[in-house]
């Protein structure tokens, strides 16, 4: 399934594509002249413009369309925040050390590599055709010096395949067991690596001159949004549901980054946190707009059965059948699909894969990834997680801040319940700085616990409660500090912690997939690459080409680029001495959709030719009509076919150009 | 000079402004519910939109207007790069420790604070009026518990004032001398702090799982641009001059951040590196376009004489008189001025201040700051430095990469000179990994040194050269490895290292100054704040206000916001139950320039009223005309006066609104 193809279905020559992308400075390894640093890339002018265009469309498609509240939070984050969110303890990958040469291997990729090598050897031994798989971004591959052609038992083959289908579902201990069970050895040294240990993926630093305040670079933009929840709710006049959004850099200290832009240590994310009332069954009032959109789904159960077959289904049906848990999650899956389609991702190369239990991040209760098919196989490009009330709850518990929604009830409710009552006068001076934490722990007690503790308090005059992080985690509270009583209440306000649905976009991965999906080569010449970006994402929209360097051409060039700039359309002039064919070829590689030629006839009658990149066909008309056509094409209100039907097709010079091109 | 005023010349109540900005969520301390971290701020929805608009205008004004090559480089930077650039050794502030309480003080701010307090005390003792100066962002102020009214000798007053006028010009040793000479004491403890020591301002981290690769968060975006110079030159088809540009976050671990957005530890920068041939006298071919623009200049000599008087002068005259060194530097100063004017900075609150010798960054040979007058005094918001060939030279020397321009000469030159010739075959195996460094050291030798070494080589059969970083810094080279000969050459190519002019923008500081410059309060009501953003930067352009919550109003609201969105104009609906006056007042605080009211008459004749924020005047017309008017106003092609002359002024409801407002 991973044999990649170009836009036109040709086999993808990844080497040729990558060399073209670097030559045209879409991206380049950072600090290249210093030998580079794995997992760090710079975007050059076309990559930078492409990224800006993707972000611009993202912002319009999500933020503006749904009045989301955009935030720009810092990447520097103090230790306490990420300790509470669980990242300090759990945001880790499993790594193994090779005792012989000190190599550090990512455990899951190591298991995957060795088992795949064995399966390949088995195929060879059976005389079957072996498909060369491209380098996978998930893997640190110590290139085996050649697979040994060893035939395996049929049962073993089946076992290996089942392990591989759920490779993302194993924890460190289980990966260690697999390494022992199958006696997996590092091909570079021939020895079995040490058991997997957790490696935290966050970059650490110290904030301030004393060096005492530990901090990290954020691994996601989400936490800043959660911490601002109360302010956002107020800004939104208390109205629910609503979403916040952030676009910014995040950082993950990958164990062994590979695969170019697909696994990097610093990357641009665009994240949405949609806050919803859990009592609403997570209904979404615009779900009807998307319910008929068909998605390719690969659910959890299919994967656990060792399969990877997708099912095509409308999102309406998927939610109805509970394959996708709720409307809000379903709404965003469909919206993600529409966004990917809009920027030019090949729809046949999108699938939505549900996470398996152990694979999910510590905060998630359900998660679907939009995966894109590339030369590195299916790559996670957008995650859409249901984080439930996890984050708001842990931060509220830690800080005492009320990260809740308070809603007036139409009819007041009368309830009876156990209620802790703190004697603040005495409580504060005794617990001092820990007071808030202890209070929060008391307020978080369940009704059952309160009932039991009330009894204890009466009997012993004191109770002991668990308060992680204060002293040894056990705190004694005496009855002069706390009463726990059975009380009747009239409730006028309903208070709840919202749940969060989080669509999270890795912009770099999407950008790279977009390049692969839109790349192809001209028939008969595999070195003449073209990137067929839709005009909206193309880094530059128009190439202006004066046929001659004579001074009479200059005023036309200046006027046209000024005119295009004034209507917000980016253009570039190529007045080099290269042949016109070569100039167009260069811009095909940059994905510039339109070419505006100024030729000798222009000097006589002020007409220009407009060339369409993919077909290389041209029309000829006077300036105003040509500029209007460009505007309509870039805005997407007209197609090239429309333009050809409106303006005279130009054949003459095309021959000239074709000749020059060859 | 530092008594700040509002847009309308009212005294600025900074407390009222800040509380308004926080209430409207322009920005907020990051991690607020965790107690915050000094120097870290989040931007809320209006702050975020304002920032995006400033960036958008910046990109159009600089990048698109001059075809600059935009890059997006990583913030994570390996140690070697910043060691070479000089930042590891020199990017530091001076800090003093208070031996009594362990307080860490920024040395220059400490000296400044204590001397200013003494001058204030002197004024009090002389019975003069003391002007309360607002908190200065440059200072960590241990609030003196009240200045002592002690009269000073006239000579002492003069001496203090001269010290203060050049406070930015002292190094650590000199600051230490001032502390001793004037017996300066920390007001918090009454003791003299320890002598100043350098504190490096970069955040450090480790890259990769081994922890062996030291890295920093970049303190400026510039280095990434320099390292890509060779690729950029190639992308630009070898043509000079050209500029690159980057917009991104940078990081400085400030000793004691104060002053809100004015001194933070993580901030958005927009930087241009303009590469120019030094042999061109740094002429600029568009200088004539800006030469008549008048700037307020405060040059180095005026400051060193203890004065701060600005001179108004056209940039043409300033360059001619060599007050500003060259046309390229002058061109950018003028362009910076135009940019600041365009986004709405008060022109009477801009000055350009030249750096004094010791104040300049280690890489700069000349530098002018655009400073903006705020409630914290004059604040550096844009730096415009001439970095000469410093950065390209040091990186080329360290890596051996040719960060140079090679230009074909029209007439070849014949030169004779000493020329080192390395025997690579033997050289490589002997010096191994140090080979490149040693070679670079040899190639960097001057003609005089080569002449001398040639002699030595003949006499002794070997020479010793300085190669810092290799062994003990002295390397012996024998004559079988190297020959140094007097040779005749025909030169067809001129090779040079470009100089760099760098305009560098602190977006957060500009944004904050913009807020202060455009803020004012309605006459007679100091609590009714207005921010008069020009439409182009306003976070939201149009407020849509349905006068009633009746369902008949909803379709109009939907249609209008959809229509505005489709022409790229951001709007927000306020359908709350608040009075119309209150709703407009809320949006005056957000700086929304236009209000579109849907009232009962709309239901009958589909006309709408359009309100202008500053004058609160209104016009009434049918939908299409109103939308056209909004478009023209936002694009800046028409003024409100134009609209009032075209569309019927609406008085009726204004009375109703005014009543509601009061």
Coordinates of N, CA and C in Angstrom, one line a residue, chain A residues 323-398:
Chain A
X323 N -19.7 4.4 15.5 CA -18.3 4.2 15.2 C -17.5 5.4 15.6
X324 N -18.0 6.6 15.2 CA -17.5 7.8 15.7 C -18.4 8.2 16.9
X325 N -17.8 8.5 18.0 CA -18.6 8.6 19.3 C -19.7 9.7 19.3
X326 N -19.5 10.8 18.7 CA -20.5 11.9 18.9 C -20.5 12.9 17.8
X327 N -21.5 13.7 17.7 CA -21.6 14.7 16.6 C -20.5 15.7 16.5
X328 N -20.0 16.2 17.7 CA -19.0 17.2 17.6 C -17.7 16.6 17.0
X329 N -17.3 15.4 17.5 CA -16.2 14.8 17.0 C -16.4 14.5 15.5
X330 N -17.6 14.0 15.1 CA -17.9 13.8 13.7 C -17.8 15.0 12.9
X331 N -18.4 16.1 13.4 CA -18.4 17.4 12.7 C -17.0 17.8 12.3
X332 N -16.1 17.7 13.3 CA -14.7 18.2 13.1 C -14.0 17.2 12.1
X333 N -14.2 15.9 12.2 CA -13.6 15.0 11.2 C -14.0 15.4 9.8
X334 N -15.3 15.7 9.6 CA -15.7 16.1 8.3 C -15.1 17.5 7.9
X335 N -15.1 18.4 8.8 CA -14.5 19.7 8.5 C -13.0 19.6 8.2
X336 N -12.3 18.7 8.9 CA -10.9 18.5 8.6 C -10.7 18.0 7.1
X337 N -11.6 17.0 6.8 CA -11.6 16.5 5.4 C -11.8 17.6 4.4
X338 N -12.7 18.5 4.7 CA -13.0 19.6 3.7 C -11.8 20.5 3.6
X339 N -11.2 20.8 4.7 CA -10.0 21.6 4.7 C -8.9 21.0 3.9
X340 N -8.6 19.7 4.1 CA -7.6 19.1 3.4 C -7.8 19.1 1.9
X341 N -9.1 18.9 1.5 CA -9.5 18.9 0.1 C -9.3 20.3 -0.4
X342 N -9.7 21.3 0.3 CA -9.6 22.7 -0.1 C -8.1 23.1 -0.5
X343 N -7.2 22.7 0.3 CA -5.8 23.1 0.0 C -5.1 22.2 -1.0
X344 N -5.8 21.1 -1.5 CA -5.3 20.4 -2.6 C -4.7 19.0 -2.2
X345 N -5.1 18.5 -1.0 CA -4.7 17.1 -0.7 C -5.5 16.2 -1.5
X346 N -4.9 15.1 -2.1 CA -5.5 14.1 -2.9 C -6.5 13.3 -2.0
X347 N -7.8 13.4 -2.4 CA -8.8 12.8 -1.5 C -8.7 11.3 -1.4
X348 N -8.1 10.7 -2.4 CA -8.0 9.2 -2.3 C -6.8 8.8 -1.4
X349 N -6.1 9.8 -0.9 CA -4.9 9.6 0.0 C -5.2 10.1 1.4
X350 N -6.5 10.1 1.8 CA -6.8 10.5 3.1 C -7.5 9.3 3.8
X351 N -7.1 9.0 5.0 CA -8.0 8.1 5.8 C -8.0 8.5 7.2
X352 N -9.1 8.2 7.9 CA -9.2 8.5 9.4 C -9.0 7.3 10.2
X353 N -8.0 7.3 11.0 CA -7.7 6.1 11.8 C -7.9 6.3 13.3
X354 N -8.6 5.4 13.9 CA -8.9 5.6 15.3 C -7.7 5.0 16.1
X355 N -7.4 5.7 17.2 CA -6.3 5.2 18.1 C -6.8 4.0 18.9
X356 N -5.9 3.1 19.1 CA -6.1 2.0 20.0 C -5.9 2.4 21.4
X357 N -6.3 1.6 22.3 CA -6.3 2.0 23.8 C -5.0 2.5 24.3
X358 N -3.9 1.7 24.1 CA -2.6 2.1 24.7 C -1.9 3.2 23.9
X359 N -2.4 3.4 22.7 CA -1.7 4.3 21.8 C -2.1 5.7 22.1
X360 N -3.3 5.9 22.8 CA -3.8 7.3 23.0 C -2.9 8.0 24.0
X361 N -2.8 9.3 23.8 CA -2.2 10.2 24.7 C -2.9 10.1 26.1
X362 N -2.1 10.4 27.1 CA -2.7 10.2 28.5 C -3.9 11.0 28.7
X363 N -4.2 12.1 28.0 CA -5.3 12.9 28.3 C -6.6 12.6 27.4
X364 N -6.4 11.6 26.5 CA -7.5 11.4 25.5 C -8.4 10.3 25.9
X365 N -9.7 10.4 25.6 CA -10.6 9.2 25.8 C -11.0 8.7 24.4
X366 N -10.8 9.4 23.4 CA -11.0 8.9 22.0 C -10.2 9.7 21.1
X367 N -9.7 9.2 20.0 CA -8.9 10.0 19.1 C -8.9 9.4 17.7
X368 N -9.1 10.2 16.7 CA -9.0 9.8 15.3 C -8.0 10.7 14.6
X369 N -7.1 10.0 13.9 CA -6.1 10.8 13.2 C -6.5 10.8 11.7
X370 N -6.3 12.0 11.1 CA -6.4 12.1 9.6 C -5.0 11.7 9.2
X371 N -4.9 10.6 8.5 CA -3.6 10.2 7.9 C -3.6 10.4 6.4
X372 N -2.4 10.8 6.0 CA -2.2 11.0 4.5 C -1.2 10.1 4.0
X373 N -1.5 9.5 2.8 CA -0.6 8.5 2.2 C 0.5 9.3 1.5
X374 N 1.7 8.9 1.9 CA 2.9 9.5 1.3 C 3.9 8.4 0.9
X375 N 5.0 8.8 0.4 CA 6.1 7.8 0.1 C 6.6 7.1 1.4
X376 N 6.3 7.7 2.6 CA 6.6 7.1 3.9 C 5.4 6.3 4.4
X377 N 4.5 6.0 3.6 CA 3.3 5.3 4.1 C 2.3 6.2 4.6
X378 N 1.3 5.7 5.5 CA 0.3 6.6 6.0 C 0.9 7.4 7.2
X379 N 0.7 8.7 7.1 CA 1.4 9.6 8.1 C 0.3 10.4 8.8
X380 N 0.3 10.4 10.1 CA -0.6 11.2 10.9 C -0.4 12.7 10.7
X381 N -1.4 13.4 10.2 CA -1.2 14.8 9.9 C -2.1 15.7 10.8
X382 N -3.2 15.1 11.1 CA -4.2 15.9 12.0 C -4.7 14.9 13.0
X383 N -4.6 15.3 14.3 CA -5.2 14.4 15.3 C -6.5 15.1 15.7
X384 N -7.5 14.3 16.0 CA -8.8 14.8 16.5 C -9.2 14.1 17.7
X385 N -8.8 14.6 18.9 CA -9.0 13.9 20.2 C -10.1 14.4 21.0
X386 N -10.8 13.5 21.7 CA -11.8 13.9 22.7 C -11.0 13.9 24.0
X387 N -10.6 15.1 24.5 CA -9.8 15.1 25.8 C -10.7 15.1 27.0
X388 N -12.0 14.9 26.8 CA -13.0 14.9 27.9 C -12.8 16.1 28.7
X389 N -12.9 16.0 30.1 CA -12.7 17.2 30.9 C -11.4 17.1 31.6
X390 N -10.5 16.2 31.0 CA -9.2 15.9 31.7 C -8.4 17.2 32.1
X391 N -8.1 18.0 31.1 CA -7.2 19.1 31.4 C -7.8 20.1 32.3
X392 N -9.0 20.6 32.0 CA -9.6 21.6 32.9 C -9.7 21.1 34.3
X393 N -10.0 19.8 34.5 CA -10.2 19.3 35.8 C -8.8 19.3 36.6
X394 N -7.8 18.8 35.9 CA -6.5 18.7 36.7 C -6.0 20.1 37.0
X395 N -6.1 21.1 36.1 CA -5.6 22.4 36.4 C -6.5 23.1 37.5
X396 N -7.8 22.9 37.4 CA -8.6 23.5 38.4 C -8.3 22.9 39.8
X397 N -8.1 21.6 39.8 CA -7.8 20.9 41.1 C -6.4 21.4 41.7
X398 N -5.5 21.6 40.8 CA -4.2 22.0 41.3 C -4.2 23.5 41.7

